[in-house]
PDB file of N, CA, C and O in Angstrom:
ATOM      1  N   MET A 292     -32.296   3.166   4.379  1.00  0.00           N
ATOM      2  CA  MET A 292     -31.302   4.316   4.254  1.00  0.00           C
ATOM      3  C   MET A 292     -30.117   3.874   3.437  1.00  0.00           C
ATOM      4  O   MET A 292     -29.582   2.725   3.647  1.00  0.00           O
ATOM      5  N   MET A 293     -29.778   4.698   2.431  1.00  0.00           N
ATOM      6  CA  MET A 293     -28.614   4.233   1.559  1.00  0.00           C
ATOM      7  C   MET A 293     -27.275   4.746   2.147  1.00  0.00           C
ATOM      8  O   MET A 293     -27.159   5.718   2.750  1.00  0.00           O
ATOM      9  N   LYS A 294     -26.352   3.745   1.885  1.00  0.00           N
ATOM     10  CA  LYS A 294     -24.887   4.197   2.384  1.00  0.00           C
ATOM     11  C   LYS A 294     -24.319   5.214   1.251  1.00  0.00           C
ATOM     12  O   LYS A 294     -24.647   5.064   0.128  1.00  0.00           O
ATOM     13  N   ASN A 295     -23.640   6.222   1.722  1.00  0.00           N
ATOM     14  CA  ASN A 295     -23.152   7.132   0.830  1.00  0.00           C
ATOM     15  C   ASN A 295     -21.658   7.031   0.909  1.00  0.00           C
ATOM     16  O   ASN A 295     -20.846   7.939   1.073  1.00  0.00           O
ATOM     17  N   CYS A 296     -21.164   5.898   0.586  1.00  0.00           N
ATOM     18  CA  CYS A 296     -19.731   5.747   0.494  1.00  0.00           C
ATOM     19  C   CYS A 296     -19.440   4.882  -0.822  1.00  0.00           C
ATOM     20  O   CYS A 296     -20.224   3.976  -1.147  1.00  0.00           O
ATOM     21  N   ALA A 297     -18.241   5.130  -1.495  1.00  0.00           N
ATOM     22  CA  ALA A 297     -17.934   4.409  -2.667  1.00  0.00           C
ATOM     23  C   ALA A 297     -17.281   3.064  -2.269  1.00  0.00           C
ATOM     24  O   ALA A 297     -16.448   2.873  -1.296  1.00  0.00           O
ATOM     25  N   THR A 298     -17.694   1.957  -3.059  1.00  0.00           N
ATOM     26  CA  THR A 298     -17.264   0.776  -2.802  1.00  0.00           C
ATOM     27  C   THR A 298     -15.885   0.623  -3.639  1.00  0.00           C
ATOM     28  O   THR A 298     -15.602   1.439  -4.635  1.00  0.00           O
ATOM     29  N   PRO A 299     -14.951  -0.490  -3.343  1.00  0.00           N
ATOM     30  CA  PRO A 299     -13.790  -0.635  -4.301  1.00  0.00           C
ATOM     31  C   PRO A 299     -14.311  -0.697  -5.686  1.00  0.00           C
ATOM     32  O   PRO A 299     -13.562  -0.380  -6.638  1.00  0.00           O
ATOM     33  N   TYR A 300     -15.411  -1.489  -5.874  1.00  0.00           N
ATOM     34  CA  TYR A 300     -15.781  -1.643  -7.356  1.00  0.00           C
ATOM     35  C   TYR A 300     -16.114  -0.412  -7.966  1.00  0.00           C
ATOM     36  O   TYR A 300     -15.640  -0.068  -9.001  1.00  0.00           O
ATOM     37  N   ARG A 301     -16.814   0.460  -7.345  1.00  0.00           N
ATOM     38  CA  ARG A 301     -17.251   1.761  -7.879  1.00  0.00           C
ATOM     39  C   ARG A 301     -16.094   2.721  -8.129  1.00  0.00           C
ATOM     40  O   ARG A 301     -16.001   3.304  -9.194  1.00  0.00           O
ATOM     41  N   GLU A 302     -15.175   2.567  -7.044  1.00  0.00           N
ATOM     42  CA  GLU A 302     -13.920   3.384  -7.249  1.00  0.00           C
ATOM     43  C   GLU A 302     -13.051   2.963  -8.481  1.00  0.00           C
ATOM     44  O   GLU A 302     -12.448   3.737  -9.226  1.00  0.00           O
ATOM     45  N   SER A 303     -13.007   1.545  -8.539  1.00  0.00           N
ATOM     46  CA  SER A 303     -12.261   1.171  -9.784  1.00  0.00           C
ATOM     47  C   SER A 303     -12.981   1.426 -11.123  1.00  0.00           C
ATOM     48  O   SER A 303     -12.253   1.669 -12.229  1.00  0.00           O
ATOM     49  N   LEU A 304     -14.310   1.359 -11.141  1.00  0.00           N
ATOM     50  CA  LEU A 304     -14.875   1.890 -12.410  1.00  0.00           C
ATOM     51  C   LEU A 304     -14.716   3.378 -12.572  1.00  0.00           C
ATOM     52  O   LEU A 304     -14.429   3.725 -13.815  1.00  0.00           O
ATOM     53  N   ILE A 305     -14.665   4.215 -11.702  1.00  0.00           N
ATOM     54  CA  ILE A 305     -14.415   5.675 -11.916  1.00  0.00           C
ATOM     55  C   ILE A 305     -12.916   5.735 -12.435  1.00  0.00           C
ATOM     56  O   ILE A 305     -12.748   6.538 -13.358  1.00  0.00           O
ATOM     57  N   ARG A 306     -12.048   5.058 -11.707  1.00  0.00           N
ATOM     58  CA  ARG A 306     -10.540   5.196 -12.204  1.00  0.00           C
ATOM     59  C   ARG A 306     -10.464   4.854 -13.731  1.00  0.00           C
ATOM     60  O   ARG A 306      -9.792   5.411 -14.495  1.00  0.00           O
ATOM     61  N   LEU A 307     -11.089   3.652 -13.990  1.00  0.00           N
ATOM     62  CA  LEU A 307     -11.025   3.176 -15.370  1.00  0.00           C
ATOM     63  C   LEU A 307     -11.602   4.176 -16.402  1.00  0.00           C
ATOM     64  O   LEU A 307     -10.917   4.468 -17.437  1.00  0.00           O
ATOM     65  N   ILE A 308     -12.726   4.714 -15.961  1.00  0.00           N
ATOM     66  CA  ILE A 308     -13.317   5.752 -16.969  1.00  0.00           C
ATOM     67  C   ILE A 308     -12.342   6.877 -17.160  1.00  0.00           C
ATOM     68  O   ILE A 308     -12.050   7.449 -18.251  1.00  0.00           O
ATOM     69  N   ALA A 309     -11.859   7.376 -16.068  1.00  0.00           N
ATOM     70  CA  ALA A 309     -10.944   8.418 -16.057  1.00  0.00           C
ATOM     71  C   ALA A 309      -9.660   8.192 -17.009  1.00  0.00           C
ATOM     72  O   ALA A 309      -9.179   9.017 -17.695  1.00  0.00           O
ATOM     73  N   LEU A 310      -9.126   7.077 -16.737  1.00  0.00           N
ATOM     74  CA  LEU A 310      -8.050   6.599 -17.487  1.00  0.00           C
ATOM     75  C   LEU A 310      -8.218   6.484 -19.000  1.00  0.00           C
ATOM     76  O   LEU A 310      -7.365   6.831 -19.836  1.00  0.00           O
ATOM     77  N   ARG A 311      -9.366   5.916 -19.305  1.00  0.00           N
ATOM     78  CA  ARG A 311      -9.678   5.782 -20.644  1.00  0.00           C
ATOM     79  C   ARG A 311      -9.844   7.222 -21.377  1.00  0.00           C
ATOM     80  O   ARG A 311      -9.525   7.438 -22.419  1.00  0.00           O
ATOM     81  N   LEU A 312     -10.474   8.145 -20.634  1.00  0.00           N
ATOM     82  CA  LEU A 312     -10.539   9.470 -21.200  1.00  0.00           C
ATOM     83  C   LEU A 312      -9.105  10.173 -21.282  1.00  0.00           C
ATOM     84  O   LEU A 312      -8.917  10.787 -22.419  1.00  0.00           O
ATOM     85  N   ARG A 313      -8.227  10.044 -20.393  1.00  0.00           N
ATOM     86  CA  ARG A 313      -6.968  10.574 -20.535  1.00  0.00           C
ATOM     87  C   ARG A 313      -6.132   9.949 -21.685  1.00  0.00           C
ATOM     88  O   ARG A 313      -5.561  10.688 -22.419  1.00  0.00           O
ATOM     89  N   TYR A 314      -6.547   8.663 -21.809  1.00  0.00           N
ATOM     90  CA  TYR A 314      -5.754   7.936 -23.036  1.00  0.00           C
ATOM     91  C   TYR A 314      -6.387   8.395 -24.320  1.00  0.00           C
ATOM     92  O   TYR A 314      -5.523   8.857 -25.309  1.00  0.00           O
ATOM     93  N   ARG A 315      -7.643   8.675 -24.461  1.00  0.00           N
ATOM     94  CA  ARG A 315      -8.165   9.191 -25.622  1.00  0.00           C
ATOM     95  C   ARG A 315      -7.669  10.585 -25.946  1.00  0.00           C
ATOM     96  O   ARG A 315      -7.451  10.941 -27.137  1.00  0.00           O
ATOM     97  N   ARG A 316      -7.581  11.537 -24.974  1.00  0.00           N
ATOM     98  CA  ARG A 316      -7.103  12.797 -25.141  1.00  0.00           C
ATOM     99  C   ARG A 316      -5.650  12.811 -25.475  1.00  0.00           C
ATOM    100  O   ARG A 316      -5.214  13.507 -26.459  1.00  0.00           O
ATOM    101  N   ALA A 317      -4.897  11.852 -24.910  1.00  0.00           N
ATOM    102  CA  ALA A 317      -3.407  11.758 -25.254  1.00  0.00           C
ATOM    103  C   ALA A 317      -3.227  11.335 -26.633  1.00  0.00           C
ATOM    104  O   ALA A 317      -2.371  11.753 -27.463  1.00  0.00           O
ATOM    105  N   TYR A 318      -4.086  10.300 -27.016  1.00  0.00           N
ATOM    106  CA  TYR A 318      -3.881   9.629 -28.330  1.00  0.00           C
ATOM    107  C   TYR A 318      -4.217  10.711 -29.456  1.00  0.00           C
ATOM    108  O   TYR A 318      -3.635  10.685 -30.513  1.00  0.00           O
ATOM    109  N   SER A 319      -5.252  11.489 -29.207  1.00  0.00           N
ATOM    110  CA  SER A 319      -5.570  12.494 -30.072  1.00  0.00           C
ATOM    111  C   SER A 319      -4.677  13.591 -30.235  1.00  0.00           C
ATOM    112  O   SER A 319      -4.767  14.488 -31.194  1.00  0.00           O
ATOM    113  N   ASN A 320      -3.723  13.837 -29.346  1.00  0.00           N
ATOM    114  CA  ASN A 320      -2.741  14.903 -29.218  1.00  0.00           C
ATOM    115  C   ASN A 320      -1.575  14.501 -30.162  1.00  0.00           C
ATOM    116  O   ASN A 320      -0.874  13.565 -29.888  1.00  0.00           O
ATOM    117  N   PRO A 321      -1.358  15.194 -31.197  1.00  0.00           N
ATOM    118  CA  PRO A 321      -0.291  14.869 -32.156  1.00  0.00           C
ATOM    119  C   PRO A 321       1.196  15.020 -31.518  1.00  0.00           C
ATOM    120  O   PRO A 321       2.106  14.326 -32.070  1.00  0.00           O
ATOM    121  N   SER A 322       1.311  15.703 -30.326  1.00  0.00           N
ATOM    122  CA  SER A 322       2.642  15.848 -29.809  1.00  0.00           C
ATOM    123  C   SER A 322       2.770  14.684 -28.639  1.00  0.00           C
ATOM    124  O   SER A 322       3.862  14.809 -27.913  1.00  0.00           O
ATOM    125  N   ALA A 323       1.896  13.835 -28.572  1.00  0.00           N
ATOM    126  CA  ALA A 323       1.925  12.789 -27.474  1.00  0.00           C
ATOM    127  C   ALA A 323       3.208  11.832 -27.855  1.00  0.00           C
ATOM    128  O   ALA A 323       3.257  11.522 -28.996  1.00  0.00           O
ATOM    129  N   ASP A 324       3.873  11.546 -26.800  1.00  0.00           N
ATOM    130  CA  ASP A 324       4.978  10.503 -26.983  1.00  0.00           C
ATOM    131  C   ASP A 324       4.590   9.113 -26.893  1.00  0.00           C
ATOM    132  O   ASP A 324       3.619   8.864 -26.098  1.00  0.00           O
ATOM    133  N   VAL A 325       5.091   8.215 -27.769  1.00  0.00           N
ATOM    134  CA  VAL A 325       4.598   6.852 -27.847  1.00  0.00           C
ATOM    135  C   VAL A 325       4.806   6.305 -26.537  1.00  0.00           C
ATOM    136  O   VAL A 325       4.016   5.378 -26.092  1.00  0.00           O
ATOM    137  N   THR A 326       6.053   6.503 -25.861  1.00  0.00           N
ATOM    138  CA  THR A 326       6.374   5.975 -24.531  1.00  0.00           C
ATOM    139  C   THR A 326       5.279   6.289 -23.494  1.00  0.00           C
ATOM    140  O   THR A 326       4.783   5.430 -22.657  1.00  0.00           O
ATOM    141  N   ASP A 327       4.749   7.494 -23.502  1.00  0.00           N
ATOM    142  CA  ASP A 327       3.642   7.960 -22.594  1.00  0.00           C
ATOM    143  C   ASP A 327       2.402   7.230 -22.933  1.00  0.00           C
ATOM    144  O   ASP A 327       1.754   7.008 -21.978  1.00  0.00           O
ATOM    145  N   LEU A 328       2.037   7.119 -24.276  1.00  0.00           N
ATOM    146  CA  LEU A 328       0.839   6.377 -24.529  1.00  0.00           C
ATOM    147  C   LEU A 328       0.926   4.956 -24.106  1.00  0.00           C
ATOM    148  O   LEU A 328      -0.135   4.443 -23.702  1.00  0.00           O
ATOM    149  N   ALA A 329       2.140   4.297 -24.288  1.00  0.00           N
ATOM    150  CA  ALA A 329       2.121   2.957 -23.814  1.00  0.00           C
ATOM    151  C   ALA A 329       2.105   2.832 -22.303  1.00  0.00           C
ATOM    152  O   ALA A 329       1.440   1.863 -21.901  1.00  0.00           O
ATOM    153  N   ALA A 330       2.688   3.704 -21.713  1.00  0.00           N
ATOM    154  CA  ALA A 330       2.494   3.702 -20.176  1.00  0.00           C
ATOM    155  C   ALA A 330       1.146   3.904 -19.655  1.00  0.00           C
ATOM    156  O   ALA A 330       0.540   3.211 -18.836  1.00  0.00           O
ATOM    157  N   LEU A 331       0.409   4.818 -20.279  1.00  0.00           N
ATOM    158  CA  LEU A 331      -0.962   5.041 -20.121  1.00  0.00           C
ATOM    159  C   LEU A 331      -1.863   3.953 -20.372  1.00  0.00           C
ATOM    160  O   LEU A 331      -2.755   3.597 -19.699  1.00  0.00           O
ATOM    161  N   LEU A 332      -1.641   3.257 -21.550  1.00  0.00           N
ATOM    162  CA  LEU A 332      -2.388   2.108 -21.962  1.00  0.00           C
ATOM    163  C   LEU A 332      -2.132   0.988 -20.983  1.00  0.00           C
ATOM    164  O   LEU A 332      -3.153   0.332 -20.692  1.00  0.00           O
ATOM    165  N   SER A 333      -1.073   0.783 -20.423  1.00  0.00           N
ATOM    166  CA  SER A 333      -0.842  -0.218 -19.399  1.00  0.00           C
ATOM    167  C   SER A 333      -1.493   0.045 -18.076  1.00  0.00           C
ATOM    168  O   SER A 333      -1.977  -0.914 -17.457  1.00  0.00           O
ATOM    169  N   GLU A 334      -1.719   1.308 -17.776  1.00  0.00           N
ATOM    170  CA  GLU A 334      -2.585   1.692 -16.662  1.00  0.00           C
ATOM    171  C   GLU A 334      -4.040   1.456 -16.842  1.00  0.00           C
ATOM    172  O   GLU A 334      -4.730   0.857 -15.999  1.00  0.00           O
ATOM    173  N   VAL A 335      -4.528   1.641 -18.075  1.00  0.00           N
ATOM    174  CA  VAL A 335      -5.793   1.419 -18.437  1.00  0.00           C
ATOM    175  C   VAL A 335      -6.180  -0.165 -18.428  1.00  0.00           C
ATOM    176  O   VAL A 335      -7.031  -0.625 -17.890  1.00  0.00           O
ATOM    177  N   GLU A 336      -5.153  -0.990 -18.893  1.00  0.00           N
ATOM    178  CA  GLU A 336      -5.279  -2.376 -18.794  1.00  0.00           C
ATOM    179  C   GLU A 336      -5.346  -2.885 -17.491  1.00  0.00           C
ATOM    180  O   GLU A 336      -6.060  -3.849 -17.095  1.00  0.00           O
ATOM    181  N   ALA A 337      -4.427  -2.308 -16.568  1.00  0.00           N
ATOM    182  CA  ALA A 337      -4.512  -2.782 -15.153  1.00  0.00           C
ATOM    183  C   ALA A 337      -5.843  -2.327 -14.473  1.00  0.00           C
ATOM    184  O   ALA A 337      -6.389  -3.177 -13.728  1.00  0.00           O
ATOM    185  N   ALA A 338      -6.379  -1.174 -14.838  1.00  0.00           N
ATOM    186  CA  ALA A 338      -7.673  -0.746 -14.265  1.00  0.00           C
ATOM    187  C   ALA A 338      -8.811  -1.664 -14.787  1.00  0.00           C
ATOM    188  O   ALA A 338      -9.751  -1.978 -13.934  1.00  0.00           O
ATOM    189  N   GLU A 339      -8.770  -2.254 -15.973  1.00  0.00           N
ATOM    190  CA  GLU A 339      -9.688  -3.078 -16.541  1.00  0.00           C
ATOM    191  C   GLU A 339      -9.658  -4.529 -15.759  1.00  0.00           C
ATOM    192  O   GLU A 339     -10.747  -4.992 -15.428  1.00  0.00           O
ATOM    193  N   ARG A 340      -8.434  -4.754 -15.446  1.00  0.00           N
ATOM    194  CA  ARG A 340      -8.405  -6.102 -14.654  1.00  0.00           C
ATOM    195  C   ARG A 340      -8.844  -5.965 -13.342  1.00  0.00           C
ATOM    196  O   ARG A 340      -9.533  -6.809 -12.809  1.00  0.00           O
ATOM    197  N   ASP A 341      -8.657  -4.756 -12.712  1.00  0.00           N
ATOM    198  CA  ASP A 341      -9.267  -4.491 -11.330  1.00  0.00           C
ATOM    199  C   ASP A 341     -10.742  -4.578 -11.462  1.00  0.00           C
ATOM    200  O   ASP A 341     -11.344  -5.075 -10.506  1.00  0.00           O
ATOM    201  N   VAL A 342     -11.332  -3.854 -12.416  1.00  0.00           N
ATOM    202  CA  VAL A 342     -12.817  -3.866 -12.576  1.00  0.00           C
ATOM    203  C   VAL A 342     -13.311  -5.334 -12.777  1.00  0.00           C
ATOM    204  O   VAL A 342     -14.261  -5.691 -12.036  1.00  0.00           O
ATOM    205  N   GLU A 343     -12.721  -5.914 -13.587  1.00  0.00           N
ATOM    206  CA  GLU A 343     -13.137  -7.449 -13.680  1.00  0.00           C
ATOM    207  C   GLU A 343     -13.093  -8.251 -12.458  1.00  0.00           C
ATOM    208  O   GLU A 343     -13.962  -9.026 -12.031  1.00  0.00           O
ATOM    209  N   ARG A 344     -11.932  -7.972 -11.670  1.00  0.00           N
ATOM    210  CA  ARG A 344     -11.808  -8.741 -10.411  1.00  0.00           C
ATOM    211  C   ARG A 344     -12.879  -8.395  -9.472  1.00  0.00           C
ATOM    212  O   ARG A 344     -13.532  -9.232  -8.713  1.00  0.00           O
ATOM    213  N   TYR A 345     -13.285  -7.035  -9.313  1.00  0.00           N
ATOM    214  CA  TYR A 345     -14.320  -6.598  -8.489  1.00  0.00           C
ATOM    215  C   TYR A 345     -15.685  -7.073  -8.963  1.00  0.00           C
ATOM    216  O   TYR A 345     -16.518  -7.331  -8.014  1.00  0.00           O
ATOM    217  N   GLU A 346     -15.904  -7.084 -10.244  1.00  0.00           N
ATOM    218  CA  GLU A 346     -17.033  -7.590 -10.739  1.00  0.00           C
ATOM    219  C   GLU A 346     -17.317  -9.179 -10.234  1.00  0.00           C
ATOM    220  O   GLU A 346     -18.385  -9.475  -9.878  1.00  0.00           O
ATOM    221  N   GLN A 347     -16.309  -9.810 -10.387  1.00  0.00           N
ATOM    222  CA  GLN A 347     -16.364 -11.218 -10.045  1.00  0.00           C
ATOM    223  C   GLN A 347     -16.593 -11.335  -8.448  1.00  0.00           C
ATOM    224  O   GLN A 347     -17.533 -12.192  -8.005  1.00  0.00           O
ATOM    225  N   LYS A 348     -15.967 -10.487  -7.721  1.00  0.00           N
ATOM    226  CA  LYS A 348     -16.122 -10.599  -6.218  1.00  0.00           C
ATOM    227  C   LYS A 348     -17.426 -10.279  -5.823  1.00  0.00           C
ATOM    228  O   LYS A 348     -18.076 -10.791  -4.815  1.00  0.00           O
ATOM    229  N   TYR A 349     -18.078  -9.117  -6.337  1.00  0.00           N
ATOM    230  CA  TYR A 349     -19.355  -8.514  -5.923  1.00  0.00           C
ATOM    231  C   TYR A 349     -20.458  -9.064  -6.718  1.00  0.00           C
ATOM    232  O   TYR A 349     -21.685  -8.694  -6.412  1.00  0.00           O
ATOM    233  N   ALA A 350     -20.335  -9.774  -7.760  1.00  0.00           N
ATOM    234  CA  ALA A 350     -21.483 -10.314  -8.465  1.00  0.00           C
ATOM    235  C   ALA A 350     -22.334 -11.162  -7.811  1.00  0.00           C
ATOM    236  O   ALA A 350     -23.590 -11.249  -8.020  1.00  0.00           O
ATOM    237  N   HIS A 351     -21.818 -11.852  -6.780  1.00  0.00           N
ATOM    238  CA  HIS A 351     -22.682 -12.921  -5.994  1.00  0.00           C
ATOM    239  C   HIS A 351     -22.871 -12.531  -4.601  1.00  0.00           C
ATOM    240  O   HIS A 351     -23.472 -13.274  -3.880  1.00  0.00           O
ATOM    241  N   GLY A 352     -22.460 -11.228  -4.256  1.00  0.00           N
ATOM    242  CA  GLY A 352     -22.487 -10.812  -2.919  1.00  0.00           C
ATOM    243  C   GLY A 352     -23.335  -9.730  -2.780  1.00  0.00           C
ATOM    244  O   GLY A 352     -24.203  -9.204  -2.501  1.00  0.00           O
TER     245      GLY A 352
END
């Protein structure tokens, strides 16, 4: 029987994908503010670090 719940790793992957999509949309928007893009990029980078951390944690478990 499969568990039907999201793991922290899975949730972090979903968050990273969503943030990357938001960043792409914002980047292609000519009226996007540089400050907003920088803030969004830092969120993407943080999400990437979270995914890496969970990959290391769950890779051997």
